[in-house]
Coordinates of C-alpha atoms and ligand atoms in Angstrom, one line a residue:
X1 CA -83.2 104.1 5.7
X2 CA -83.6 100.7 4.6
X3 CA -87.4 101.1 3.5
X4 CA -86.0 103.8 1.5
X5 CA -83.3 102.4 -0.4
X6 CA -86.0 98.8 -1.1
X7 CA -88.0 101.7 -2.6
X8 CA -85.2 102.9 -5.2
X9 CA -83.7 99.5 -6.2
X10 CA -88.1 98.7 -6.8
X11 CA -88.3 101.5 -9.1
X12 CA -85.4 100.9 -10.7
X13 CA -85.8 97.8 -11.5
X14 CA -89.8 98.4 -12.8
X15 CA -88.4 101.3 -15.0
X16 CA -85.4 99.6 -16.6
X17 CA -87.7 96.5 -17.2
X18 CA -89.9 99.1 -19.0
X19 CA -87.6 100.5 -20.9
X20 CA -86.4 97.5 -22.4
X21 CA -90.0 96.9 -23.3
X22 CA -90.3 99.3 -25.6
X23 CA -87.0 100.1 -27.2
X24 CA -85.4 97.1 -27.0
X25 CA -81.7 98.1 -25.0
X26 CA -80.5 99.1 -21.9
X27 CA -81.0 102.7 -20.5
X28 CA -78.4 105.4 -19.6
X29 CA -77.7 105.3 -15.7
X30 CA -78.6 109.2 -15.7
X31 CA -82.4 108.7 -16.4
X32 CA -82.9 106.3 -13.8
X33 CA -83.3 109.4 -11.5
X34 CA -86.0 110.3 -13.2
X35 CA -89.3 108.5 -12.4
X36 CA -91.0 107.0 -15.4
X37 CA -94.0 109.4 -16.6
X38 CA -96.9 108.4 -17.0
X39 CA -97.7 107.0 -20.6
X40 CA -101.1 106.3 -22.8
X41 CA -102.6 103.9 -20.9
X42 CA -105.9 104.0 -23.2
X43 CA -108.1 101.2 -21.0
X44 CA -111.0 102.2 -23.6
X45 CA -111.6 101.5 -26.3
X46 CA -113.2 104.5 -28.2
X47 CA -115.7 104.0 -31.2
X48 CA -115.0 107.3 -32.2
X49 CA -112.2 109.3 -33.6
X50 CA -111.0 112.3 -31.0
X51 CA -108.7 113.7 -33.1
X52 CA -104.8 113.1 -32.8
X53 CA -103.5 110.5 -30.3
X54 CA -103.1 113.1 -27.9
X55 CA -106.6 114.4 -27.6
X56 CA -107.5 110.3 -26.7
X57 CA -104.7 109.8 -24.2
X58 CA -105.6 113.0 -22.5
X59 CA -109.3 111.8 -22.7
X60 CA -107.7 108.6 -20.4
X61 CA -106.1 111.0 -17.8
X62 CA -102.5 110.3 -19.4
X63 CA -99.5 111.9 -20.3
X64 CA -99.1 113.5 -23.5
X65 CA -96.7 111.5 -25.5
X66 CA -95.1 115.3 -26.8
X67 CA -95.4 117.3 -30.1
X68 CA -97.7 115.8 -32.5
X69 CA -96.4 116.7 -36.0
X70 CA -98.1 116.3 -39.0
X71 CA -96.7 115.6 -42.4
X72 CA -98.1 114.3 -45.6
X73 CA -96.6 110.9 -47.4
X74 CA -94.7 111.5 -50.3
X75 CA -94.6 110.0 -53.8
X76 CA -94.2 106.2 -53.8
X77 CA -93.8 106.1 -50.4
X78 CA -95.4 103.5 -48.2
X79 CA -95.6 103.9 -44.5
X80 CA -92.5 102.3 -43.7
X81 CA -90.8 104.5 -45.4
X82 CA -92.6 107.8 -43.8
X83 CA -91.9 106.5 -40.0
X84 CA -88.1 106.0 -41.1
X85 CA -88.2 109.7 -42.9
X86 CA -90.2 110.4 -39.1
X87 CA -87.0 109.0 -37.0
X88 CA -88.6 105.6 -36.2
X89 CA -85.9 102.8 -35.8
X90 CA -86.7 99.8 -38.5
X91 CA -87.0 97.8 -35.3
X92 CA -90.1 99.7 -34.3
X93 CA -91.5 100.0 -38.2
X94 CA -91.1 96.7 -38.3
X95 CA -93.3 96.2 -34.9
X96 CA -95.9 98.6 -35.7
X97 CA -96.7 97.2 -39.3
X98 CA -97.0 93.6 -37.9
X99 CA -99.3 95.1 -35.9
X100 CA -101.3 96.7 -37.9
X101 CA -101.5 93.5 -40.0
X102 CA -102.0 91.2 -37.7
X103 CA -105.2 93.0 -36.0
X104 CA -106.6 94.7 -39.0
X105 CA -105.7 92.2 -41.5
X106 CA -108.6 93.7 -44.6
X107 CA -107.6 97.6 -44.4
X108 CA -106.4 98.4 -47.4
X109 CA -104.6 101.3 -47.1
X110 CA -101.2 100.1 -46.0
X111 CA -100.9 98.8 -49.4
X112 CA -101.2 102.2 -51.5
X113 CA -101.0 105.4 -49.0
X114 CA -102.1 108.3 -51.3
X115 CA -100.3 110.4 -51.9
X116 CA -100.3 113.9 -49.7
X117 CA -102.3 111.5 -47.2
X118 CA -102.1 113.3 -43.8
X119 CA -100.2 111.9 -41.2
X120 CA -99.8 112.7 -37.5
X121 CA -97.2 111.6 -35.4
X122 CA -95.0 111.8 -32.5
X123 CA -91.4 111.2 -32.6
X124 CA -90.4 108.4 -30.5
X125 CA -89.5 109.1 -27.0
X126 CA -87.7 106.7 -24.5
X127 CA -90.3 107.5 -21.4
X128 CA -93.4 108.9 -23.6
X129 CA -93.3 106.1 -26.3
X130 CA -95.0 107.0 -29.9
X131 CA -98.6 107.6 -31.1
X132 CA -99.6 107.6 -34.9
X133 CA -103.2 108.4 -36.3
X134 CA -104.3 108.8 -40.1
X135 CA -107.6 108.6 -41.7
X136 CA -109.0 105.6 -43.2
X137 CA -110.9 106.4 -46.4
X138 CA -113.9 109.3 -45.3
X139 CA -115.2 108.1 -42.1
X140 CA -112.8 106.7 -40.2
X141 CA -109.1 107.1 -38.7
X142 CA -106.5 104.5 -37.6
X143 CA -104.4 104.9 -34.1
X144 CA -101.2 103.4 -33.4
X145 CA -99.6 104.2 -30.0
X146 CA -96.9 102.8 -26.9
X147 CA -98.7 101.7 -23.9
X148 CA -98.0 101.9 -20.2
X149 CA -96.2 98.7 -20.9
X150 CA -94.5 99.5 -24.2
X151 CA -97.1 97.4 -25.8
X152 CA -98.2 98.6 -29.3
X153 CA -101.9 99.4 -29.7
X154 CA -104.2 99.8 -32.1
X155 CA -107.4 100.7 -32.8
X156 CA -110.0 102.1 -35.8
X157 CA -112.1 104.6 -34.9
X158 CA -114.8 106.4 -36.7
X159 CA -114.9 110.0 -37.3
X160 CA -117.8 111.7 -35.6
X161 CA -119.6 113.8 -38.6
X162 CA -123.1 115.6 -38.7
X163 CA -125.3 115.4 -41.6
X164 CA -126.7 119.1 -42.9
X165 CA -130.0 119.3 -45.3
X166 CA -129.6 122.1 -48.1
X167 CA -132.5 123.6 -50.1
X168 CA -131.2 124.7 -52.7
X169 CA -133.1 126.8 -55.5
X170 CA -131.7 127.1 -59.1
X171 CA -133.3 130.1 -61.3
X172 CA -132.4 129.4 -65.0
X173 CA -131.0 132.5 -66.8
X174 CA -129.0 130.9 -69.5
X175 CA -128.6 127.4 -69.6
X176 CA -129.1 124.6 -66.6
X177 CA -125.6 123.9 -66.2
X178 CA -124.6 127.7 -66.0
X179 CA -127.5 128.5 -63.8
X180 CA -126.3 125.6 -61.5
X181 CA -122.8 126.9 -60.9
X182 CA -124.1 129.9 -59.6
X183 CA -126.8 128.7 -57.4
X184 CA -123.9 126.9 -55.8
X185 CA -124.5 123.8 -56.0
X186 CA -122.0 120.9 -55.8
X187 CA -121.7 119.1 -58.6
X188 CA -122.0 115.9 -57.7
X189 CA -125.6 116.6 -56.8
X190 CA -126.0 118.7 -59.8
X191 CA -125.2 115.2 -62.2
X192 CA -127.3 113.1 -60.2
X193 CA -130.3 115.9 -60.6
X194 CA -129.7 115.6 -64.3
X195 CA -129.9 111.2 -64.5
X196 CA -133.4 111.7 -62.2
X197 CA -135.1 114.5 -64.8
X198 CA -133.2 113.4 -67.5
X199 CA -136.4 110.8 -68.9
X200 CA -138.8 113.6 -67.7
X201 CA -137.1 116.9 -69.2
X202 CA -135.2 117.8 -72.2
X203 CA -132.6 120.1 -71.2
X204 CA -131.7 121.6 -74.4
X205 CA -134.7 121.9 -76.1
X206 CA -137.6 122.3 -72.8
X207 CA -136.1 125.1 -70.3
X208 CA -136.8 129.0 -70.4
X209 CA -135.4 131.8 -69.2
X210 CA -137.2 132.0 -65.5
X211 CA -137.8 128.2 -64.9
X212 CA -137.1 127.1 -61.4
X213 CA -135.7 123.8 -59.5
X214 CA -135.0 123.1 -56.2
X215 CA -133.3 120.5 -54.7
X216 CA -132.9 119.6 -51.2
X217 CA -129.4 117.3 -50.7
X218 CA -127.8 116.2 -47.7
X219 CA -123.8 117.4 -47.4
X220 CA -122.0 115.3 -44.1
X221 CA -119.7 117.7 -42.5
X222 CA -116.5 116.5 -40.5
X223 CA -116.5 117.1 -36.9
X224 CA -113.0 117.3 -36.7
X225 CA -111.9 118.9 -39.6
X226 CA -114.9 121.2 -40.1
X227 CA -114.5 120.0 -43.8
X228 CA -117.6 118.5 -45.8
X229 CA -117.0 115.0 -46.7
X230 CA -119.8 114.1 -48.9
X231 CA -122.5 115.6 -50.6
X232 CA -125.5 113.5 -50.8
X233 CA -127.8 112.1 -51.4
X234 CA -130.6 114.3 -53.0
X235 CA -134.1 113.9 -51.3
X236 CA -136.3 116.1 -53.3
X237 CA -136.5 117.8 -56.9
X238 CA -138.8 120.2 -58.2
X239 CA -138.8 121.6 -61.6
X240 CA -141.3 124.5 -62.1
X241 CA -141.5 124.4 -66.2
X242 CA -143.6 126.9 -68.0
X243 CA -146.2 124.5 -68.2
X244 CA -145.1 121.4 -66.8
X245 CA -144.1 121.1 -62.5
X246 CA -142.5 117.9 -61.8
X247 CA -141.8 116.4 -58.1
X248 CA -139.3 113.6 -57.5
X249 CA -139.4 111.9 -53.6
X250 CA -136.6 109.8 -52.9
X251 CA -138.2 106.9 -51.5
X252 CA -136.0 103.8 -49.7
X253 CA -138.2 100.7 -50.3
X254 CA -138.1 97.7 -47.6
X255 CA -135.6 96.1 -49.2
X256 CA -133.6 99.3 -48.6
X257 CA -133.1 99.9 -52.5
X258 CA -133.9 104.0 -53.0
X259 CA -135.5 105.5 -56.2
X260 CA -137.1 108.8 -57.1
X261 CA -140.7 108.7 -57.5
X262 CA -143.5 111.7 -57.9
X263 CA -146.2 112.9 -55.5
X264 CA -148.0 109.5 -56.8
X265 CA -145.5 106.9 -56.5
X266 CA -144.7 106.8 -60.3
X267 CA -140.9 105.6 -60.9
X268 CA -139.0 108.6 -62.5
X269 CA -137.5 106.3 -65.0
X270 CA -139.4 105.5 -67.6
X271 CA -139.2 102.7 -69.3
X272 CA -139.4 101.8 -73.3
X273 CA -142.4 99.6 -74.4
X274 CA -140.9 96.5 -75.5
X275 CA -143.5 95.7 -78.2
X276 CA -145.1 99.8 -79.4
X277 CA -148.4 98.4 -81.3
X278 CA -150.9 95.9 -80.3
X279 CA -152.0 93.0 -82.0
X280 CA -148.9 92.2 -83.9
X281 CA -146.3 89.2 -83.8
X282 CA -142.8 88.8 -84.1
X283 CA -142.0 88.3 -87.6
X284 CA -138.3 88.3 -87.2
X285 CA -135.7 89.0 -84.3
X286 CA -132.6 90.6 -83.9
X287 CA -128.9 88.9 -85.2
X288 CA -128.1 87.9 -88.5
X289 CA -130.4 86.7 -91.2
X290 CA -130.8 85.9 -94.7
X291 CA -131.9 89.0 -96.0
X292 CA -135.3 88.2 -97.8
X293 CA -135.0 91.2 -100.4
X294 CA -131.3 91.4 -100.7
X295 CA -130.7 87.3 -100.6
X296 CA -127.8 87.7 -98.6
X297 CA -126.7 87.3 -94.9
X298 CA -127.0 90.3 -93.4
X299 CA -127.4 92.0 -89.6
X300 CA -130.7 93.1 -88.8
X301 CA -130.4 95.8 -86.2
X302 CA -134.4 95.7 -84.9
X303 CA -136.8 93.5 -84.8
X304 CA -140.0 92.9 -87.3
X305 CA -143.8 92.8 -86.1
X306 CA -145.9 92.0 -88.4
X307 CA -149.8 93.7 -88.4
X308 CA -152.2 94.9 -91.0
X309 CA -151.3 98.2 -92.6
X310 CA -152.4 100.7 -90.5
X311 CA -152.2 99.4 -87.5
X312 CA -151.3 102.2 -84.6
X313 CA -148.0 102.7 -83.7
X314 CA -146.9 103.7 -80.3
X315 CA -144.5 106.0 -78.8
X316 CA -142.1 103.8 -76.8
X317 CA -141.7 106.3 -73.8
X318 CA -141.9 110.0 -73.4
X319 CA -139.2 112.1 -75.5
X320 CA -138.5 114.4 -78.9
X321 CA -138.9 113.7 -82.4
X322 CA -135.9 113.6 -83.6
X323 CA -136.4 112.7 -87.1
X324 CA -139.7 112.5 -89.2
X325 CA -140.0 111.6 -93.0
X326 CA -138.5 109.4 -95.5
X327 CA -135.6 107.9 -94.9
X328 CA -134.3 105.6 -97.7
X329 CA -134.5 101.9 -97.1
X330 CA -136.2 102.5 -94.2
X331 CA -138.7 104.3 -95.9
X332 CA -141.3 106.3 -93.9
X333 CA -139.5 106.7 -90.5
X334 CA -139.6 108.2 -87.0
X335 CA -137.0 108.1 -84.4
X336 CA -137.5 109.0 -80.9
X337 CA -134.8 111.3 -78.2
X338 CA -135.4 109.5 -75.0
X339 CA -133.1 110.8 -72.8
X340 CA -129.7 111.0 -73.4
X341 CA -129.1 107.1 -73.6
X342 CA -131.9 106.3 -75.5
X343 CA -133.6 106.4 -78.5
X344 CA -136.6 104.5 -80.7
X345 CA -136.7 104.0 -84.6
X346 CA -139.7 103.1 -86.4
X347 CA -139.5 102.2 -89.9
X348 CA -141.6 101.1 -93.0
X349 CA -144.4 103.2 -91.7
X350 CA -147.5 103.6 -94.0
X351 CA -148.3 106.9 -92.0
X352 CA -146.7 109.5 -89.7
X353 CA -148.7 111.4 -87.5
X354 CA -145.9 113.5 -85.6
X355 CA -143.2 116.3 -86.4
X356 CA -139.7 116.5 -86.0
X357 CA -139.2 118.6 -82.7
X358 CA -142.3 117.8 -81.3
X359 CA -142.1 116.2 -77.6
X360 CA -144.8 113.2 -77.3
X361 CA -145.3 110.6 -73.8
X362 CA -145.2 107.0 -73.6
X363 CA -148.3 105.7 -75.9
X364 CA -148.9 108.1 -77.8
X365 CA -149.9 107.2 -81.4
X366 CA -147.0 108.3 -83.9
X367 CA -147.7 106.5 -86.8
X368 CA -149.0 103.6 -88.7
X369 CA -147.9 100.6 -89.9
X370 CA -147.8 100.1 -93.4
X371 CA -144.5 98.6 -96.1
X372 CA -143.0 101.2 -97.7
X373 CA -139.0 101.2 -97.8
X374 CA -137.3 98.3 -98.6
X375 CA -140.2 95.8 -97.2
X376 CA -140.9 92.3 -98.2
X377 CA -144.8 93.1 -96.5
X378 CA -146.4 94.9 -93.8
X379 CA -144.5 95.1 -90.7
X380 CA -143.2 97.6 -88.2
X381 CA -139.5 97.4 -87.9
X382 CA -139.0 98.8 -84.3
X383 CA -135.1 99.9 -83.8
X384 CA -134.1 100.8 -79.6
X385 CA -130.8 102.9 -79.7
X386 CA -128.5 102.9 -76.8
X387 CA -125.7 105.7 -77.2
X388 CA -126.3 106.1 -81.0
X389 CA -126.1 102.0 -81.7
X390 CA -128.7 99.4 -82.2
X391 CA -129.2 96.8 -79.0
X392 CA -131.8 94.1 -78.9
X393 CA -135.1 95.4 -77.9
X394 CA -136.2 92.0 -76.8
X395 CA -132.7 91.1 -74.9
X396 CA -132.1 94.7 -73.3
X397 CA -132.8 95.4 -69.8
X398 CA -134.1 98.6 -70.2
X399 CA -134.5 101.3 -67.0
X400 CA -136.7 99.4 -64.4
X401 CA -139.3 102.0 -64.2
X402 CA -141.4 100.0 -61.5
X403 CA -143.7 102.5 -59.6
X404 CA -144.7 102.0 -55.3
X405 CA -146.5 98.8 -55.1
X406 CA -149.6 99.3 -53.3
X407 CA -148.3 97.5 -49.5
X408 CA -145.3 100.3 -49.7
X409 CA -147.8 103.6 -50.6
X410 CA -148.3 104.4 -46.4
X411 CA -144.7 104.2 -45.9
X412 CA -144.4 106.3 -49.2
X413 CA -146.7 108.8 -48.3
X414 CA -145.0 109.0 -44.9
X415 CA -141.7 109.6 -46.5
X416 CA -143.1 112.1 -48.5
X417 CA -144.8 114.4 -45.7
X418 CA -141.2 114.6 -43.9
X419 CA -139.8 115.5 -47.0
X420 CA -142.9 118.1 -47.9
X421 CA -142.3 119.1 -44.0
X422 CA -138.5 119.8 -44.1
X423 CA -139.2 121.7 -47.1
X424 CA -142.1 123.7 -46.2
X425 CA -140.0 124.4 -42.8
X426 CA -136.9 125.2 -44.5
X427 CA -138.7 127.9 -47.2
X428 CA -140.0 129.6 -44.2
X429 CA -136.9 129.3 -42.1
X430 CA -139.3 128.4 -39.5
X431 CA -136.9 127.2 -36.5
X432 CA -137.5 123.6 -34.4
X433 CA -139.4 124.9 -31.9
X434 CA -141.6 126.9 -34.1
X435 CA -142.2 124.1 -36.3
X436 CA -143.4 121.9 -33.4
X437 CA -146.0 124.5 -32.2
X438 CA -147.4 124.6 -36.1
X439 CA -147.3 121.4 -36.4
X440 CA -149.6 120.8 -33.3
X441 CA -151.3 123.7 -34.1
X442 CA -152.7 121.6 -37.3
X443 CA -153.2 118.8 -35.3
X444 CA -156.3 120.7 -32.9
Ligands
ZN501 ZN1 -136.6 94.9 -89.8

């Protein structure tokens, strides 16, 4: 009898000291015939995210700490204000913030809460305690939650996620962007397959009715949700062209900077020739200047080479004439489409070799130097446009352009043959294990 009754005044002592833990006053004498039950005791802690509080503690052998609910922050509203909307006491808010502060002091997100930001929760319980999860930004979720000793815990967790390869092949019917939308795909990828062939392919002037691209991308898929978190990043292009079939690898060099380069480890940005003739020297730069016809100060937008009359000039970088002929002060002139950033003026030109409308590459000869225009003597004035002004062509740092150095090729090549293998796999929707016995079958 006695044993018994040490037994009751122990437990009733441990439980009222744990009550008082965790909300702070003094229980009703009713519940101290109920035995405390057992609460998140979480020993573990979890790099990854198991979805709410619940599915963690249960993952611990614990006690559910009740109904998770989920609600999404208003307006303005920070999470104070949520838990208090929730039917948290100030004193716990108060806790659970400090918390959070005080062992994740750089997340950001307690400051600005988006709004319609997901939130699950439990509503606080005398003998279960409280749990709160939320994601972080894409890839990962914060946990709040009561321990066994009314202790508040937290922890940041990343979200498990799988990564899915797409191939995905657009047939042009009308225009690029149309033809994308119904090939399905996202658009993220679709802008960033435009910036790659943009220096390679002009889109309004070069595609036909039948021309093909394909484009394997990565999309990363919540575990959890089911929900696709990111689409990216693209790994391959092709663009079948009437007469012109363009490759693009992605390629991540050892200083883990990634560019698109083709089957030959040529950079698919191209850059503009600084200087387009040979033989020439600067005969005046770019800024302000006396003018020497006009006598006055005036802006020069380009800079001057001077060369003997009819010295070749040279197409800056691949692209479309965009205008050929006379051109007032300027005189005989050519100016070169790039892309859609860039374009090349060439003026006081004694000769002019191309047509508007016709697409030229990098070198090619367009004209030749001569003085006509308003020019003092022979020189090329040589004009880069970026967005329809005029930048310094010496001072502008123009698309990097740089192609595989020689030590990277193996790795490149190697990158390339997985890519050519995924692909070649995933056109003939050849399976793993299928793939493995081709592959060795090459191999013999
Ligand atoms: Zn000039």
């Amino acid at each position: 009898m006695l044993q018994r009754f040490i037994i009751f005044l122990l437990s009733f002592t441990l439980f009222t000291f744990d009550l008082e833990n965790f909300v702070g006053k003094k229980t009703h004498a009713s519940s101290i015939l109920i035995l405390p039950e057992k609460r998140p005791y979480m020993s573990n802690k979890y790099n990854f995210s198991l979805g709410t509080i619940n599915d963690m503690i249960l993952k611990e052998g614990g006690k559910t700490i009740g109904k998770i609910l989920k609600q999404k922050i208003k307006k303005n509203e920070t999470l104070s204000l949520f838990l208090e909307r929730a039917g948290y006491q100030n004193k716990q808010i108060n806790a659970i913030i400090a918390k959070i502060k005080s062992n994740h002091p750089s997340i950001q997100i307690l400051r600005n809460i988006p709004t319609n930001h997901l939130i699950n929760y439990s509503v606080p319980k005398n003998n279960l305690g409280f749990g709160i999860n939320f994601k972080i930004g894409k890839y990962k979720d914060l946990y709040v939650w009561q321990d066994n000793l009314g202790k508040i815990e937290t922890e940041i967790t990343r979200r498990p996620f799988k990564e899915i390869k797409y191939l995905n092949k657009i047939e042009i019917t009308d225009n690029l962007y149309n033809s994308s939308l119904r090939s399905k795909l996202p658009k993220k990828i679709f802008s960033e397959l435009v910036k790659i062939l943009g220096f390679s392919i002009d889109f309004q002037r070069e595609l036909r009715k039948g021309d093909i691209f394909e484009t394997l991308y990565s999309q990363k898929l919540d575990l959890i949700t089911n929900e696709i978190i990111e689409s990216n990043p693209i790994h391959y292009i092709s663009a079948k062209l009437k007469d012109n079939h363009l490759k693009f690898y992605r390629f991540t060099n050892r200083y883990g900077e990634a560019n698109f380069f083709d089957e030959d480890g040529k950079s698919s940005r191209k850059t503009l020739m600084k200087t387009p003739l040979n033989g020439a020297r600067l005969s005046s730069g770019f800024g302000n200047r006396k003018h020497p016809i006009l006598g006055f100060t005036k802006m020069h937008r380009g800079v001057d080479f001077a060369a003997p009359i009819g010295t070749p000039i040279f197409a800056a970088g691949d692209g479309i004439i965009e205008y050929s002929g006379w051109n007032g002060a300027y005189g005989k002139y050519i100016r070169i489409k790039h892309n859609n950033t860039f374009k090349t003026a060439y003026a006081h030109l004694s000769k002019i070799y191309k047509k508007r409308g016709m697409r030229i590459k990098q070198g090619d000869i367009i004209g030749a130097l001569g003085s006509t225009g308003r020019s003092t003597g022979p020189h090329l004035h040589y004009e880069i446009l970026l967005g329809g002004r005029q930048v310094n062509p010496l001072r502008i740092k123009l698309p990097s352009g740089k192609n595989i150095p020689n030590n990277e090729m193996a790795n490149f090549h190697e990158q390339r043959e997985i890519i050519n293998s995924k692909i070649f796999a995933m056109q003939n929707n050849i399976k793993s294990k299928e793939f493995a016995f081709l592959k060795n079958l090459q191999k013999n």
